[in-house]
Coordinates of C-alpha atoms and ligand atoms in Angstrom, one line a residue:
M987 CA 104.9 106.4 93.8
D988 CA 101.9 108.5 92.8
K989 CA 101.8 112.2 92.2
I990 CA 98.9 114.7 91.9
I991 CA 98.7 117.1 89.0
I992 CA 96.5 120.2 89.3
E993 CA 95.7 122.8 86.7
G994 CA 94.8 125.7 89.0
G995 CA 92.2 128.4 88.7
N996 CA 88.8 126.7 88.9
R997 CA 86.3 127.9 91.4
L998 CA 85.1 124.9 93.5
I999 CA 81.3 124.6 93.5
G1000 CA 79.1 121.9 94.8
E1001 CA 78.7 119.5 97.7
V1002 CA 81.2 117.3 99.5
T1003 CA 80.7 114.8 102.3
I1004 CA 83.3 114.6 105.1
S1005 CA 84.6 111.1 106.0
G1006 CA 85.2 109.7 109.5
A1007 CA 87.9 111.2 111.6
K1008 CA 91.3 109.5 111.4
N1009 CA 92.5 110.8 114.8
A1010 CA 89.3 109.5 116.4
A1011 CA 89.3 106.1 114.6
L1012 CA 92.8 105.2 115.6
P1013 CA 92.4 105.4 119.4
L1014 CA 89.0 103.6 119.1
M1015 CA 90.7 100.8 117.3
A1016 CA 93.4 100.7 120.0
A1017 CA 90.6 100.6 122.7
S1018 CA 89.3 97.4 121.2
I1019 CA 92.4 95.7 122.8
L1020 CA 90.7 96.3 126.2
T1021 CA 87.9 93.8 125.5
S1022 CA 88.0 90.2 124.4
D1023 CA 85.1 90.1 121.9
W1024 CA 83.8 91.8 118.7
N1025 CA 83.7 95.6 118.6
T1026 CA 82.1 97.3 115.6
L1027 CA 83.1 100.7 114.3
H1028 CA 81.1 102.5 111.6
N1029 CA 82.2 105.5 109.5
V1030 CA 85.8 104.4 109.4
P1031 CA 87.7 106.4 106.7
H1032 CA 89.6 104.7 103.9
L1033 CA 93.1 105.8 104.8
K1034 CA 96.6 104.4 104.8
D1035 CA 96.9 105.1 108.6
I1036 CA 93.8 103.0 109.2
S1037 CA 95.2 100.1 107.2
T1038 CA 98.5 100.4 109.0
F1039 CA 96.7 100.2 112.3
K1040 CA 94.7 97.2 111.1
K1041 CA 98.0 95.5 110.2
L1042 CA 99.3 96.3 113.7
L1043 CA 96.2 94.8 115.4
A1044 CA 96.4 91.8 113.1
H1045 CA 100.0 91.4 114.1
L1046 CA 98.9 91.3 117.7
G1047 CA 96.5 88.5 116.9
A1048 CA 93.2 90.4 116.3
T1049 CA 90.6 89.2 113.8
I1050 CA 89.4 92.0 111.6
E1051 CA 86.3 92.0 109.3
D1052 CA 86.2 94.8 106.8
N1053 CA 83.0 95.9 105.2
G1054 CA 83.5 99.2 103.5
N1055 CA 83.3 101.9 106.2
T1056 CA 82.4 99.4 108.9
I1057 CA 85.0 97.3 110.6
K1058 CA 84.6 94.6 113.2
L1059 CA 87.5 93.8 115.4
C1060 CA 87.8 90.8 117.7
T1061 CA 90.7 90.8 120.1
R1062 CA 89.8 87.6 121.9
D1063 CA 92.8 85.7 120.7
L1064 CA 95.5 88.3 121.0
K1065 CA 98.8 86.4 121.3
N1066 CA 101.4 89.1 120.9
H1067 CA 102.1 92.2 123.0
E1068 CA 104.7 93.8 120.7
A1069 CA 104.3 96.7 118.3
P1070 CA 107.2 96.3 115.9
Y1071 CA 109.5 99.0 114.6
E1072 CA 108.4 98.4 110.9
L1073 CA 104.8 99.5 111.8
V1074 CA 105.5 102.1 114.4
K1075 CA 108.0 103.9 112.1
T1076 CA 105.4 104.4 109.5
M1077 CA 102.8 105.7 111.9
R1078 CA 103.5 107.2 115.3
A1079 CA 99.9 106.7 116.4
S1080 CA 100.9 103.0 116.9
V1081 CA 102.0 104.1 120.3
L1082 CA 98.3 104.1 121.3
V1083 CA 98.5 100.3 121.8
L1084 CA 100.9 100.8 124.7
G1085 CA 98.3 101.6 127.4
P1086 CA 95.7 99.1 126.3
L1087 CA 98.2 96.2 126.0
L1088 CA 99.7 96.9 129.4
A1089 CA 96.3 97.1 131.0
R1090 CA 95.1 93.9 129.5
F1091 CA 98.3 91.7 129.3
K1092 CA 100.3 93.2 132.1
K1093 CA 103.1 93.8 129.6
A1094 CA 103.8 95.6 126.4
R1095 CA 106.7 96.0 124.0
V1096 CA 106.3 99.0 121.7
S1097 CA 109.0 100.4 119.4
L1098 CA 110.0 104.0 120.3
P1099 CA 108.6 106.1 117.5
G1100 CA 111.6 108.4 117.1
G1101 CA 111.5 111.9 115.6
C1102 CA 109.4 112.8 112.5
A1103 CA 109.2 115.6 109.9
I1104 CA 107.2 118.0 112.2
G1105 CA 109.2 117.6 115.4
A1106 CA 111.0 115.4 117.9
R1107 CA 107.6 114.2 119.3
P1108 CA 108.9 112.3 122.4
I1109 CA 106.5 110.1 124.4
N1110 CA 108.1 110.8 127.8
L1111 CA 104.7 112.0 129.2
H1112 CA 103.0 108.7 128.3
L1113 CA 105.8 106.8 130.0
S1114 CA 106.1 108.9 133.2
A1115 CA 102.3 108.6 133.6
L1116 CA 102.4 104.8 133.3
E1117 CA 105.2 104.7 135.8
K1118 CA 103.1 106.8 138.2
M1119 CA 100.5 104.1 137.8
G1120 CA 103.0 101.5 138.9
A1121 CA 104.4 100.3 135.6
K1122 CA 108.0 99.3 135.3
I1123 CA 109.4 100.9 132.1
A1124 CA 112.7 100.3 130.4
I1125 CA 114.0 101.4 127.0
E1126 CA 115.9 98.5 125.4
H1127 CA 117.1 98.0 121.9
G1128 CA 114.8 100.9 120.7
Y1129 CA 111.7 99.4 122.4
V1130 CA 109.7 100.5 125.4
E1131 CA 109.4 97.5 127.6
A1132 CA 106.6 98.0 130.1
S1133 CA 105.2 95.7 132.7
A1134 CA 102.8 96.0 135.6
E1135 CA 100.9 93.3 137.7
R1136 CA 97.8 95.6 137.7
L1137 CA 98.1 99.3 137.1
K1138 CA 96.9 101.4 140.0
G1139 CA 95.0 104.7 139.8
A1140 CA 97.2 107.8 140.3
K1141 CA 97.0 111.6 140.0
I1142 CA 98.8 112.6 136.9
Y1143 CA 99.7 116.1 135.7
F1144 CA 100.7 116.5 132.1
D1145 CA 103.4 119.1 131.7
I1146 CA 102.3 119.6 128.1
S1147 CA 98.8 119.0 126.8
T1148 CA 99.2 115.8 124.8
V1149 CA 96.4 114.2 122.7
T1150 CA 97.7 110.6 122.3
G1151 CA 99.3 110.8 125.8
T1152 CA 95.9 111.6 127.3
E1153 CA 94.2 108.9 125.2
N1154 CA 96.9 106.2 126.1
I1155 CA 96.6 106.9 129.8
M1156 CA 92.8 107.2 129.8
M1157 CA 92.7 103.7 128.2
A1158 CA 95.2 102.2 130.6
A1159 CA 93.3 103.7 133.6
C1160 CA 90.0 102.1 132.6
L1161 CA 91.2 98.7 133.9
A1162 CA 93.5 100.0 136.7
H1163 CA 92.7 99.5 140.4
G1164 CA 91.2 102.7 141.8
K1165 CA 90.8 106.2 140.6
T1166 CA 93.1 108.1 138.1
I1167 CA 92.9 111.9 137.8
L1168 CA 94.4 113.5 134.7
E1169 CA 95.2 117.1 135.0
N1170 CA 96.1 119.4 132.1
A1171 CA 94.5 116.7 130.0
A1172 CA 94.0 117.3 126.2
C1173 CA 90.5 118.7 125.5
E1174 CA 90.4 117.7 121.8
P1175 CA 87.1 116.3 120.5
E1176 CA 88.9 113.1 119.6
V1177 CA 89.7 112.6 123.3
Q1178 CA 86.0 113.1 124.1
E1179 CA 85.1 110.7 121.4
L1180 CA 87.3 108.0 122.9
A1181 CA 85.8 108.6 126.4
I1182 CA 82.3 108.2 125.0
F1183 CA 83.3 104.9 123.4
L1184 CA 85.1 103.6 126.5
N1185 CA 82.1 104.5 128.7
K1186 CA 79.9 102.5 126.2
M1187 CA 82.3 99.6 126.9
G1188 CA 81.5 100.0 130.6
A1189 CA 84.3 102.4 131.7
H1190 CA 83.7 105.1 134.3
I1191 CA 85.2 108.3 132.8
K1192 CA 84.1 111.8 133.7
G1193 CA 85.3 115.2 132.5
A1194 CA 86.6 114.3 129.0
G1195 CA 86.5 117.5 126.9
T1196 CA 87.8 119.5 129.9
D1197 CA 91.4 119.5 131.2
I1198 CA 90.6 117.4 134.2
I1199 CA 89.5 113.8 133.5
T1200 CA 88.7 111.3 136.2
I1201 CA 88.7 107.6 135.5
E1202 CA 87.4 105.1 138.0
G1203 CA 89.0 101.7 137.2
V1204 CA 86.7 98.7 136.5
E1205 CA 87.5 94.9 136.4
T1206 CA 86.5 94.3 132.8
L1207 CA 85.1 96.1 129.8
K1208 CA 82.5 94.8 127.3
P1209 CA 82.5 95.2 123.5
A1210 CA 80.7 98.1 121.9
E1211 CA 79.4 99.4 118.6
Y1212 CA 80.1 103.0 117.6
T1213 CA 79.9 105.5 114.7
I1214 CA 83.0 107.6 114.4
M1215 CA 82.6 111.4 114.3
S1216 CA 83.5 113.2 111.1
D1217 CA 86.9 114.6 110.5
R1218 CA 87.2 118.2 111.6
I1219 CA 90.6 118.7 109.8
E1220 CA 89.3 117.3 106.5
A1221 CA 86.2 119.6 106.9
G1222 CA 88.5 122.6 107.6
T1223 CA 90.7 121.8 104.6
F1224 CA 87.6 121.9 102.3
M1225 CA 86.6 125.2 104.0
V1226 CA 89.9 126.6 103.0
A1227 CA 89.5 125.1 99.5
A1228 CA 86.3 127.1 99.1
G1229 CA 87.9 130.3 100.5
I1230 CA 91.0 130.1 98.4
T1231 CA 89.2 129.4 95.1
Q1232 CA 86.3 131.9 95.7
G1233 CA 84.2 128.8 95.6
N1234 CA 80.8 127.9 97.1
I1235 CA 80.8 124.5 98.8
L1236 CA 78.2 122.8 100.9
I1237 CA 80.1 120.6 103.4
K1238 CA 78.0 117.7 104.6
N1239 CA 78.7 115.9 107.9
C1240 CA 80.7 119.0 108.9
P1241 CA 81.6 118.9 112.6
I1242 CA 81.1 122.7 112.8
Q1243 CA 80.8 122.7 116.6
S1244 CA 84.5 121.7 116.9
L1245 CA 85.8 124.2 114.3
D1246 CA 85.2 127.5 116.2
A1247 CA 88.8 128.7 116.1
L1248 CA 89.1 128.0 112.4
T1249 CA 85.8 129.5 111.4
T1250 CA 86.5 132.7 113.4
K1251 CA 89.7 133.2 111.4
L1252 CA 88.1 132.3 108.1
K1253 CA 85.3 134.8 108.7
E1254 CA 88.0 137.5 109.5
A1255 CA 89.6 136.6 106.2
G1256 CA 86.3 137.3 104.4
V1257 CA 85.0 133.8 104.0
E1258 CA 81.2 133.4 104.5
I1259 CA 80.2 130.4 106.6
K1260 CA 76.5 129.6 107.0
T1261 CA 74.7 126.6 108.6
E1262 CA 72.1 125.1 106.4
N1263 CA 69.8 122.2 107.0
S1264 CA 71.9 119.8 105.1
G1265 CA 75.4 121.0 106.1
T1266 CA 77.7 124.0 106.3
R1267 CA 77.9 126.4 103.3
V1268 CA 81.3 128.0 102.7
I1269 CA 81.7 130.9 100.2
G1270 CA 85.0 132.4 99.3
N1271 CA 85.3 136.1 98.4
Y1272 CA 87.9 138.3 96.8
P1273 CA 90.2 139.7 98.2
I1274 CA 91.2 137.5 101.0
T1275 CA 91.9 139.6 104.1
S1276 CA 95.1 138.7 106.0
V1277 CA 94.8 137.4 109.5
D1278 CA 97.3 136.4 112.2
I1279 CA 97.2 132.8 113.6
K1280 CA 98.6 131.2 116.6
T1281 CA 98.3 127.4 116.9
L1282 CA 97.4 126.0 120.3
P1283 CA 95.9 122.9 121.8
Y1284 CA 92.1 122.7 121.5
P1285 CA 90.0 124.8 121.7
G1286 CA 92.8 127.0 120.2
F1287 CA 93.6 127.1 116.5
P1288 CA 94.6 123.5 115.4
T1289 CA 98.2 123.0 114.3
D1290 CA 96.7 120.5 111.8
M1291 CA 95.2 123.5 109.9
Q1292 CA 98.2 125.8 110.1
A1293 CA 99.8 124.8 106.7
Q1294 CA 96.5 125.1 104.9
M1295 CA 95.8 128.6 106.3
M1296 CA 99.4 129.6 105.4
T1297 CA 98.6 128.8 101.7
M1298 CA 95.5 131.0 101.9
M1299 CA 97.4 133.8 103.5
S1300 CA 100.1 133.7 100.8
I1301 CA 97.5 135.1 98.4
S1302 CA 95.8 137.5 100.9
S1303 CA 95.8 141.3 100.6
G1304 CA 98.3 142.0 103.4
L1305 CA 100.7 140.7 106.0
S1306 CA 100.0 137.7 108.2
V1307 CA 102.0 136.3 111.1
I1308 CA 101.5 132.6 111.7
T1309 CA 102.9 131.2 114.9
E1310 CA 103.3 127.5 115.5
N1311 CA 103.3 126.7 119.2
V1312 CA 102.5 123.0 119.2
F1313 CA 105.3 121.4 117.1
E1314 CA 108.8 122.8 116.7
N1315 CA 109.4 122.0 113.0
R1316 CA 106.0 122.3 111.3
F1317 CA 107.1 124.8 108.6
M1318 CA 108.3 122.2 106.0
H1319 CA 105.7 123.5 103.5
V1320 CA 107.2 127.0 103.5
G1321 CA 110.1 126.1 101.1
E1322 CA 107.6 124.5 98.7
L1323 CA 105.1 127.4 98.8
K1324 CA 108.0 129.7 98.1
R1325 CA 108.8 127.7 95.0
M1326 CA 105.3 128.7 93.9
G1327 CA 106.0 132.3 94.4
A1328 CA 104.8 132.8 98.1
D1329 CA 106.6 135.5 100.1
I1330 CA 107.2 133.9 103.5
K1331 CA 110.0 134.5 106.0
I1332 CA 110.5 132.3 109.0
E1333 CA 111.5 134.0 112.3
G1334 CA 111.7 131.5 115.1
K1335 CA 108.3 130.0 115.8
S1336 CA 106.6 132.4 113.4
A1337 CA 106.2 132.7 109.6
I1338 CA 105.7 136.1 108.2
V1339 CA 103.5 135.8 105.1
K1340 CA 103.2 138.8 102.7
G1341 CA 100.2 138.2 100.5
R1342 CA 100.9 138.2 96.8
P1343 CA 98.3 138.6 94.0
F1344 CA 98.7 134.9 92.9
L1345 CA 100.8 131.8 93.1
S1346 CA 102.3 130.1 90.1
G1347 CA 102.1 126.4 89.5
A1348 CA 105.4 124.4 90.1
P1349 CA 106.6 120.9 90.9
V1350 CA 106.6 120.6 94.7
M1351 CA 107.1 117.8 97.2
A1352 CA 104.9 116.9 100.1
T1353 CA 106.8 116.5 103.4
D1354 CA 104.0 115.5 105.8
L1355 CA 100.3 115.0 105.8
R1356 CA 99.0 118.5 106.4
A1357 CA 101.9 120.1 104.3
S1358 CA 100.6 117.9 101.4
A1359 CA 97.1 119.4 101.9
S1360 CA 98.5 122.9 101.8
L1361 CA 100.3 122.2 98.5
I1362 CA 97.1 120.8 97.0
L1363 CA 95.3 123.9 98.0
A1364 CA 98.1 126.1 96.6
G1365 CA 97.8 124.2 93.3
L1366 CA 94.0 124.8 93.2
A1367 CA 94.5 128.5 93.5
A1368 CA 97.7 128.9 91.4
H1369 CA 98.1 130.0 87.8
G1370 CA 99.2 127.0 85.7
A1371 CA 100.0 123.4 86.6
T1372 CA 101.3 122.1 89.9
E1373 CA 102.7 118.6 90.4
V1374 CA 102.7 117.4 94.0
S1375 CA 105.0 114.4 94.5
R1376 CA 105.2 112.1 97.5
V1377 CA 101.5 112.1 97.9
Y1378 CA 101.7 109.0 100.1
H1379 CA 101.7 111.5 103.0
L1380 CA 98.3 112.7 101.8
D1381 CA 96.9 109.2 101.6
R1382 CA 97.7 108.7 105.3
G1383 CA 95.0 111.2 106.3
Y1384 CA 92.7 112.3 103.4
D1385 CA 90.0 109.9 102.1
R1386 CA 90.0 110.1 98.3
I1387 CA 90.7 113.9 98.3
E1388 CA 91.4 114.2 94.6
E1389 CA 88.1 112.5 93.8
K1390 CA 86.2 114.8 96.1
L1391 CA 88.0 117.9 94.7
A1392 CA 87.4 116.8 91.1
K1393 CA 83.6 116.4 91.9
L1394 CA 83.7 120.1 93.0
G1395 CA 85.1 121.1 89.7
A1396 CA 88.9 121.0 90.3
N1397 CA 91.1 120.0 87.4
I1398 CA 93.1 117.4 89.3
K1399 CA 94.4 113.9 88.6
R1400 CA 96.5 111.3 90.2
V1401 CA 99.3 109.7 88.1
K1402 CA 101.9 107.0 88.7
E1403 CA 105.4 108.5 88.9
Ligands
LIG613 N1 104.9 116.0 123.7 C1 106.0 115.8 124.6 N2 106.0 114.6 125.3 C2 105.0 113.6 125.2 C3 104.0 113.9 124.3 C4 103.9 115.1 123.6 O1 106.9 116.6 124.7 O2 105.2 112.6 125.8 C5 104.9 117.2 122.9 C6 105.0 117.0 121.4 O3 106.3 116.9 121.0 C7 104.3 118.2 120.9 C8 103.2 118.5 121.9 O4 103.6 117.8 123.1 O5 105.2 119.3 120.8 C9 101.8 118.1 121.5 O6 101.9 116.7 121.0 P1 100.7 115.7 121.1 O7 101.2 114.6 122.0 O8 99.4 116.3 121.5 O9 100.6 115.1 119.7 P2 100.2 113.7 119.2 O10 99.2 113.1 120.2 O11 101.4 112.9 118.9 C10 98.0 114.3 117.9 C11 97.5 114.1 116.5 C12 98.3 115.0 115.5 C13 98.1 116.4 116.0 C14 98.5 116.6 117.4 C15 98.2 118.0 118.0 C16 96.8 111.8 116.5 C17 97.0 110.4 116.1 N3 97.7 112.7 116.1 O12 99.4 113.9 117.9 O13 97.8 114.8 114.2 O14 98.8 117.3 115.2 O15 97.8 115.6 118.3 O16 96.9 118.3 117.9 O17 95.8 112.1 117.2 C18 97.8 114.8 111.9 O18 96.7 114.3 111.9 O19 98.3 115.3 110.9 C19 98.6 114.9 113.1 C20 99.9 115.1 113.2

């Protein structure tokens, strides 16, 4: 197992290029199941989650050609309709194959993901929506067994805004008979991205990006070629890296239009953000002003940036209240940040962060993907050395982050434990 060692204190200065978005790439890869020919995806990031999803598609019988950031996927000879526990347990997004498999093969067997570090994360809303569309669903031996002759369009109201739930049902509805209306649908940019890709494949989807999405089912879809959007959470993480180190970073391929909630809070905290011809320039200033944050579904403040902002607030000039409304257990980084000297108290859904003049380097352990990023950021700003272990979480969602940070001047290295 690798760990990352950071000697803190360097200002990050220079340019960084953001990779393709993990949470956009995964549903697009799942959507390839809906066709039976070669789909081409460009700007695919190098991540553990992407290789896990490739393994899953290969297990189903897909042929995959890998050429750097471009992958070609052929799902003509799919022979299997089962997503096994071994793959689903390492990556919950595997559940995204449920809707497409059911739509194409009339049956699917997908391991139930179970809980994870950030919350219980049930998939009840995916399942009840498919049932409304006429699927028979049973849970047997830890697997979702789903079958349907042909799914039929339905009006579906999601009790909670769910990103992969909206994506799963949107994909299933593309090949259903008749019209499906999704109400309280997730508005995340990754949902819009999937709708654009599906429409390129011949689907009839309207309203993606709003909370009402209408899908008119078609008989078949054709393959498509597509370039995946850049990762807004990776970009946001580098913005915080500039802010926390009083750095000056030009972020290239920065999807600034989908980062309003974050940039508003960063500006309140005293970070300068300017759009330039070749990217977004982010300049950190001292002191960092404390700000309150409440996570919400898009366009609200992203839960995937909560941990990183908490690190920044732990060295701000005042008191900050950070409220996590999306997941019930997404404060696993708090204990680790406290080991570095942060003053944080959890009260229910909120963390009360009292800014301190500095953090001090310490050995810490990553618990999930975004928590790992928050600890790396803490290490960059801390006095002395920080060792972050269990960085496999980081590798799931950040494309060569230590290389990108080192190029910006961070004193960071990866070592084998
Ligand atoms: N929920 C239910 N029932 C369901 C589905 C969701 O109760 O059937 C609840 C969840 O437990 C949670 C809330 O609804 O409390 C929102 O969960 P959502 O379904 O939107 O999350 P997700 O689709 O599983 C995606 C991202 C996450 C990101 C969340 C929220 C992907 C592959 N994953 O997860 O990304 O945090 O949306 O924006 O798109 C990450 O990249 O680090 C990550 C965790």
